[in-house]
Coordinates of N, CA and C in Angstrom, one line a residue:
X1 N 26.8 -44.3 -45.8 CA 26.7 -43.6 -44.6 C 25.4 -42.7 -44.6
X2 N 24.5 -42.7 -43.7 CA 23.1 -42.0 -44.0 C 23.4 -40.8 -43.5
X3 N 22.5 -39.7 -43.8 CA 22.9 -38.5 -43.7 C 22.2 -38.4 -42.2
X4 N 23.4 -36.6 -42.0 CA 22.6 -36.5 -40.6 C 21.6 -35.2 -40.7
X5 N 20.9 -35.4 -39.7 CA 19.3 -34.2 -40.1 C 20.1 -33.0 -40.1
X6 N 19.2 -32.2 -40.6 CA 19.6 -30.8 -40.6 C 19.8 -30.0 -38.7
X7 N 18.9 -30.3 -38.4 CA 18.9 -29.9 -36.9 C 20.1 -30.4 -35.7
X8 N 20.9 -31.5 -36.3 CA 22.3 -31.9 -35.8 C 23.1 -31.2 -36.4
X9 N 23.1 -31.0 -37.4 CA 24.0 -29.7 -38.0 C 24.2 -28.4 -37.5
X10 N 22.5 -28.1 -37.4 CA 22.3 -26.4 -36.7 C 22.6 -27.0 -35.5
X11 N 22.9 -27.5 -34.6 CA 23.0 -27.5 -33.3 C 24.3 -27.4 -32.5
X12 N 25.5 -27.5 -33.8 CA 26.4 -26.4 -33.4 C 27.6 -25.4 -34.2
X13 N 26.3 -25.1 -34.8 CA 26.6 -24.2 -35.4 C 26.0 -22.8 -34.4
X14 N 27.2 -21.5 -35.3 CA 27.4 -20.3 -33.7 C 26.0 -19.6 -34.5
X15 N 25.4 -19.0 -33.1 CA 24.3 -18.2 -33.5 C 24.3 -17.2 -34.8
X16 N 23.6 -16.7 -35.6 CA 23.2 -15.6 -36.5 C 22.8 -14.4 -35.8
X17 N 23.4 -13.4 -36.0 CA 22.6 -12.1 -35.4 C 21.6 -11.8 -36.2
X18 N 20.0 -11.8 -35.4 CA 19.4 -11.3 -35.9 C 19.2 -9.5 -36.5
X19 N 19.8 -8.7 -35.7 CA 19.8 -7.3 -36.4 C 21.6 -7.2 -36.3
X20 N 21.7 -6.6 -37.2 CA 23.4 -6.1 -36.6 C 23.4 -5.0 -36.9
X21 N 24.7 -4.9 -35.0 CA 24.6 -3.4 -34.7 C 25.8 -2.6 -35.8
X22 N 25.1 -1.8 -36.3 CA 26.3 -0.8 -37.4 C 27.4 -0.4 -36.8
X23 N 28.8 -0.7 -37.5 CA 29.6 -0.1 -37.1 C 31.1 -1.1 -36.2
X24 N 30.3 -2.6 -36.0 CA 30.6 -3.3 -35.6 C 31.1 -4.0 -36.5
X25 N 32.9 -5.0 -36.0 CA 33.0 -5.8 -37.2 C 32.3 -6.9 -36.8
X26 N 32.7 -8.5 -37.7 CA 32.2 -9.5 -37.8 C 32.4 -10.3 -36.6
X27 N 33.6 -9.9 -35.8 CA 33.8 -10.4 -34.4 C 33.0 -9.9 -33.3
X28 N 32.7 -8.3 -33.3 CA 31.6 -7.7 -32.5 C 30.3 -8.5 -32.8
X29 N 29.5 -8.2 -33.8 CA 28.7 -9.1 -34.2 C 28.3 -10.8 -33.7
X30 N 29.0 -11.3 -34.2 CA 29.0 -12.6 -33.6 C 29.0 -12.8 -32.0
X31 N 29.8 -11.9 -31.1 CA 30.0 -11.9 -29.8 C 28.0 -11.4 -29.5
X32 N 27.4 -10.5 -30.2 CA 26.8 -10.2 -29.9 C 25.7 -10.9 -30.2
X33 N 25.5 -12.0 -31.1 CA 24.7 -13.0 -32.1 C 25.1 -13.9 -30.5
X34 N 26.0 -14.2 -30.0 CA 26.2 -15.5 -28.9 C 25.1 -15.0 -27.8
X35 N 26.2 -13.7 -27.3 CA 25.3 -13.2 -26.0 C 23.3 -13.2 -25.7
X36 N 23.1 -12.3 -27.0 CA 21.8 -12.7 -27.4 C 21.5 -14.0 -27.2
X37 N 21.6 -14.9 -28.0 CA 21.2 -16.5 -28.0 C 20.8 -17.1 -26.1
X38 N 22.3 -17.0 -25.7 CA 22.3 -17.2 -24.2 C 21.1 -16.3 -23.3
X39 N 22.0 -15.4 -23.4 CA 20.9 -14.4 -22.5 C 19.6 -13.8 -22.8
X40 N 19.8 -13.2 -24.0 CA 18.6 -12.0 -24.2 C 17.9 -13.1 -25.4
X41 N 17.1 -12.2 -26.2 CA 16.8 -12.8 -27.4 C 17.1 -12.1 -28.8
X42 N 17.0 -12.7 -29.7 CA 17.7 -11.9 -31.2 C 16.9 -11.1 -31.4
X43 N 18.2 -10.1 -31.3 CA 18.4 -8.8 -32.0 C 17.5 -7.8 -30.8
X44 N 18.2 -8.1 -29.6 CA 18.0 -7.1 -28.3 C 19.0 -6.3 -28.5
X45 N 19.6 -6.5 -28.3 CA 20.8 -5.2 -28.7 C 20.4 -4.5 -29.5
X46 N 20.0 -4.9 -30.9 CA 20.0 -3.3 -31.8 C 18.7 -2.7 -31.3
X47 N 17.4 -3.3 -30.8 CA 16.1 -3.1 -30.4 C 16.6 -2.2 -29.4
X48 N 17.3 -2.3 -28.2 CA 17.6 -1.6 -27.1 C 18.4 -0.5 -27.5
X49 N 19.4 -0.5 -28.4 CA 20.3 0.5 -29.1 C 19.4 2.0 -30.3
X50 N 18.3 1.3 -30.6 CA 17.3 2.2 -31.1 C 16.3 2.5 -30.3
X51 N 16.0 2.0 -29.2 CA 15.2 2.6 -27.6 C 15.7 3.8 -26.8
X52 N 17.2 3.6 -26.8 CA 17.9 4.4 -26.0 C 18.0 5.9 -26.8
X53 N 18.5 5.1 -28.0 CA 18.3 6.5 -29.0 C 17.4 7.2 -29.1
X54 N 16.3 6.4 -29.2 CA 14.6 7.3 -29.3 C 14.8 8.0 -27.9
X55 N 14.8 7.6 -27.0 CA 14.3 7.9 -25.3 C 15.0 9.3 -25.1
X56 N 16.7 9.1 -25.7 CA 17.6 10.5 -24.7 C 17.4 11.5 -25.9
X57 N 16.8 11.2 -27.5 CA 16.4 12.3 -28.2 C 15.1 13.0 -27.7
X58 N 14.2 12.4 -27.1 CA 13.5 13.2 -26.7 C 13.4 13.9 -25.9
X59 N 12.3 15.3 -26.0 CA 12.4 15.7 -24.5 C 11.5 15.0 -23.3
X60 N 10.6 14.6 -23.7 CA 10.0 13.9 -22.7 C 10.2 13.1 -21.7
X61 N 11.5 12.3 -22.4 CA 12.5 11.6 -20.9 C 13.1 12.2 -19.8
X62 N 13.1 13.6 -19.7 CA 13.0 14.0 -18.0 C 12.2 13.5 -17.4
X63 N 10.9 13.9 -18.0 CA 9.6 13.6 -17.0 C 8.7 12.5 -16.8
X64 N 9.8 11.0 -17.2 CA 10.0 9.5 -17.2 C 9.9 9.4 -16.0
X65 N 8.3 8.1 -15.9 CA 7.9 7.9 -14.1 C 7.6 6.5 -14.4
X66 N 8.5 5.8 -13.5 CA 7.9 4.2 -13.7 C 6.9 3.6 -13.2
X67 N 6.0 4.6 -12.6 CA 4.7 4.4 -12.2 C 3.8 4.2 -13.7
X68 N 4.5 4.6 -14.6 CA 3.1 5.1 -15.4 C 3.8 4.4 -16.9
X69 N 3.4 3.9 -17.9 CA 3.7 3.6 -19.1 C 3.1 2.3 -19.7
X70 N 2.8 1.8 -20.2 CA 2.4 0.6 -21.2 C 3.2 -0.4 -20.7
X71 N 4.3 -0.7 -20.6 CA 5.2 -1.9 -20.0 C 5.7 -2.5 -21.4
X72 N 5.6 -1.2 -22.8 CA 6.3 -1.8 -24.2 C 7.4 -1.3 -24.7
X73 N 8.7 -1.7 -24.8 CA 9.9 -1.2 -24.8 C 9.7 -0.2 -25.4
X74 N 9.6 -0.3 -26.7 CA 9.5 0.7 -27.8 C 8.8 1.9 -27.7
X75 N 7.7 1.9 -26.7 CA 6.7 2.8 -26.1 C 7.1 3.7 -25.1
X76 N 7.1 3.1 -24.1 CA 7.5 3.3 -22.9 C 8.8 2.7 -22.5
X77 N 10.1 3.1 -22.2 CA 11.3 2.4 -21.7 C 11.4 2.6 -20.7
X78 N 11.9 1.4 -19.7 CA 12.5 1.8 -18.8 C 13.7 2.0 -19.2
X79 N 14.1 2.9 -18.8 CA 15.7 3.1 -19.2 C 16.9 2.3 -18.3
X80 N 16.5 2.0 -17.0 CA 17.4 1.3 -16.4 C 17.4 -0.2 -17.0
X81 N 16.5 -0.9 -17.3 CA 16.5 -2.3 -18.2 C 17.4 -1.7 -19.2
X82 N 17.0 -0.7 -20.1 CA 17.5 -0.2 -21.6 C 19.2 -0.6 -21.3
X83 N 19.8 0.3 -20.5 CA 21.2 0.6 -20.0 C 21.9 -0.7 -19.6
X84 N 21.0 -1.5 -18.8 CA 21.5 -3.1 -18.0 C 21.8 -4.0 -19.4
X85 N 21.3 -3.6 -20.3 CA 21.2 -4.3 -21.4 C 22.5 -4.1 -22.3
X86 N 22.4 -2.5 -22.8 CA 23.7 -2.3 -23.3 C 24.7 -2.4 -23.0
X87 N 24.8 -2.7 -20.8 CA 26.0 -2.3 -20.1 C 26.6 -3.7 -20.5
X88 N 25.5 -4.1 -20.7 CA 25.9 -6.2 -20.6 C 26.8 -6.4 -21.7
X89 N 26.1 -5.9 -22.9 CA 26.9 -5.8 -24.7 C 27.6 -5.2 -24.4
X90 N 28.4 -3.8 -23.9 CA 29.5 -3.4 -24.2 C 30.5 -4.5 -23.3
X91 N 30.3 -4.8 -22.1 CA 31.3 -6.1 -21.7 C 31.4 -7.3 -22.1
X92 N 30.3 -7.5 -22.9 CA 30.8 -8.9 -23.8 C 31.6 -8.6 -24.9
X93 N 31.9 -7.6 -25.1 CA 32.3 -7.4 -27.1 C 34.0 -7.5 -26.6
X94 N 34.5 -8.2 -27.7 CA 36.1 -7.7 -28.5 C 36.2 -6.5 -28.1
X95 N 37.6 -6.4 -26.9 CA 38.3 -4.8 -27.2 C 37.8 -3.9 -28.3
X96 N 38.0 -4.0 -29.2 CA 37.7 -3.3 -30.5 C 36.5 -2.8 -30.3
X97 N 35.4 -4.0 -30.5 CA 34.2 -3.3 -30.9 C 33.4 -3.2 -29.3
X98 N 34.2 -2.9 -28.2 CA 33.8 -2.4 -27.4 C 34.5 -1.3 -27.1
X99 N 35.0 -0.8 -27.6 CA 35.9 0.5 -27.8 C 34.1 1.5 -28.4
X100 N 34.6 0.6 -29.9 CA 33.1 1.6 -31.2 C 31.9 1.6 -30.5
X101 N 31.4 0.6 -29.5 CA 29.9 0.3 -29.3 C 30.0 1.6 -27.6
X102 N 30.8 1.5 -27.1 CA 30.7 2.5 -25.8 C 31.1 4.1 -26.7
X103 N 31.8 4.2 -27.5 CA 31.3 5.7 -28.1 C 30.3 6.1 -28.7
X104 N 29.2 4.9 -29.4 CA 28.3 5.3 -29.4 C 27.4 5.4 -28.1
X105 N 27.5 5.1 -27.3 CA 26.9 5.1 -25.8 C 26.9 6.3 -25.6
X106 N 28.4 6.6 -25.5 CA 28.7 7.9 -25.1 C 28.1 9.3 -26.1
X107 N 28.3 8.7 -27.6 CA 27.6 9.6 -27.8 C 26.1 10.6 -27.2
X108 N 25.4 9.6 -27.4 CA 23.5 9.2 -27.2 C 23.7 9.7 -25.6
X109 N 25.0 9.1 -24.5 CA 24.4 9.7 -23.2 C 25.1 11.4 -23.3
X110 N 25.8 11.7 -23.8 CA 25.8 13.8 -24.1 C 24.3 14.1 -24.2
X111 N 23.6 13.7 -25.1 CA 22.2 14.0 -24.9 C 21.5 14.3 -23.8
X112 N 21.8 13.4 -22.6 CA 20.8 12.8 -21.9 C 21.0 14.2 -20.8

């Protein structure tokens, strides 16, 4: 029986998360390794989840104008993409780790 390529193999096999978000078990993760795949691209979540953090620690995000910025996540956020993004992760996850992933939300938005 000749073997089959490696790329038939990967092809269904479930996504890999590129970053994984802390705190999350292996079933958040993976939910979030799919979502990614489909929608976004790997490891937007934790990229967005370290955006938001940077953005509501600072003080400078009051005086956030979408007229004006670079157009580079990391740089400049819009925060309303930032938020569309996470709003999306916390409704894809397992009860559970959408429980853990919206208190950290909630933490980060007391800041804000």
């Amino acid at each position: 029986m000749p073997r089959r390529p490696p790329a038939r193999l990967r092809a269904g096999a479930p996504p890999v998360p590129a970053e994984p978000v802390p705190g999350l078990s292996a079933q958040g993760q993976a939910a979030i390794a799919r979502l990614e795949h489909d929608r976004f691209h790997p490891g937007a979540t934790a990229v967005a989840l370290r955006v938001w953090a940077g953005f509501v620690r600072t003080p400078i995000h009051r005086l956030w104008d979408p007229r004006h910025g670079c157009g580079v996540a990391e740089c400049c956020p819009d925060p309303e993409e930032v938020r569309a993004l996470l709003h999306a992760v916390a409704h894809a996850l397992p009860p559970k780790g959408a429980r853990i992933f919206r208190a950290r939300l909630a933490e980060l938005d007391e800041l804000w």
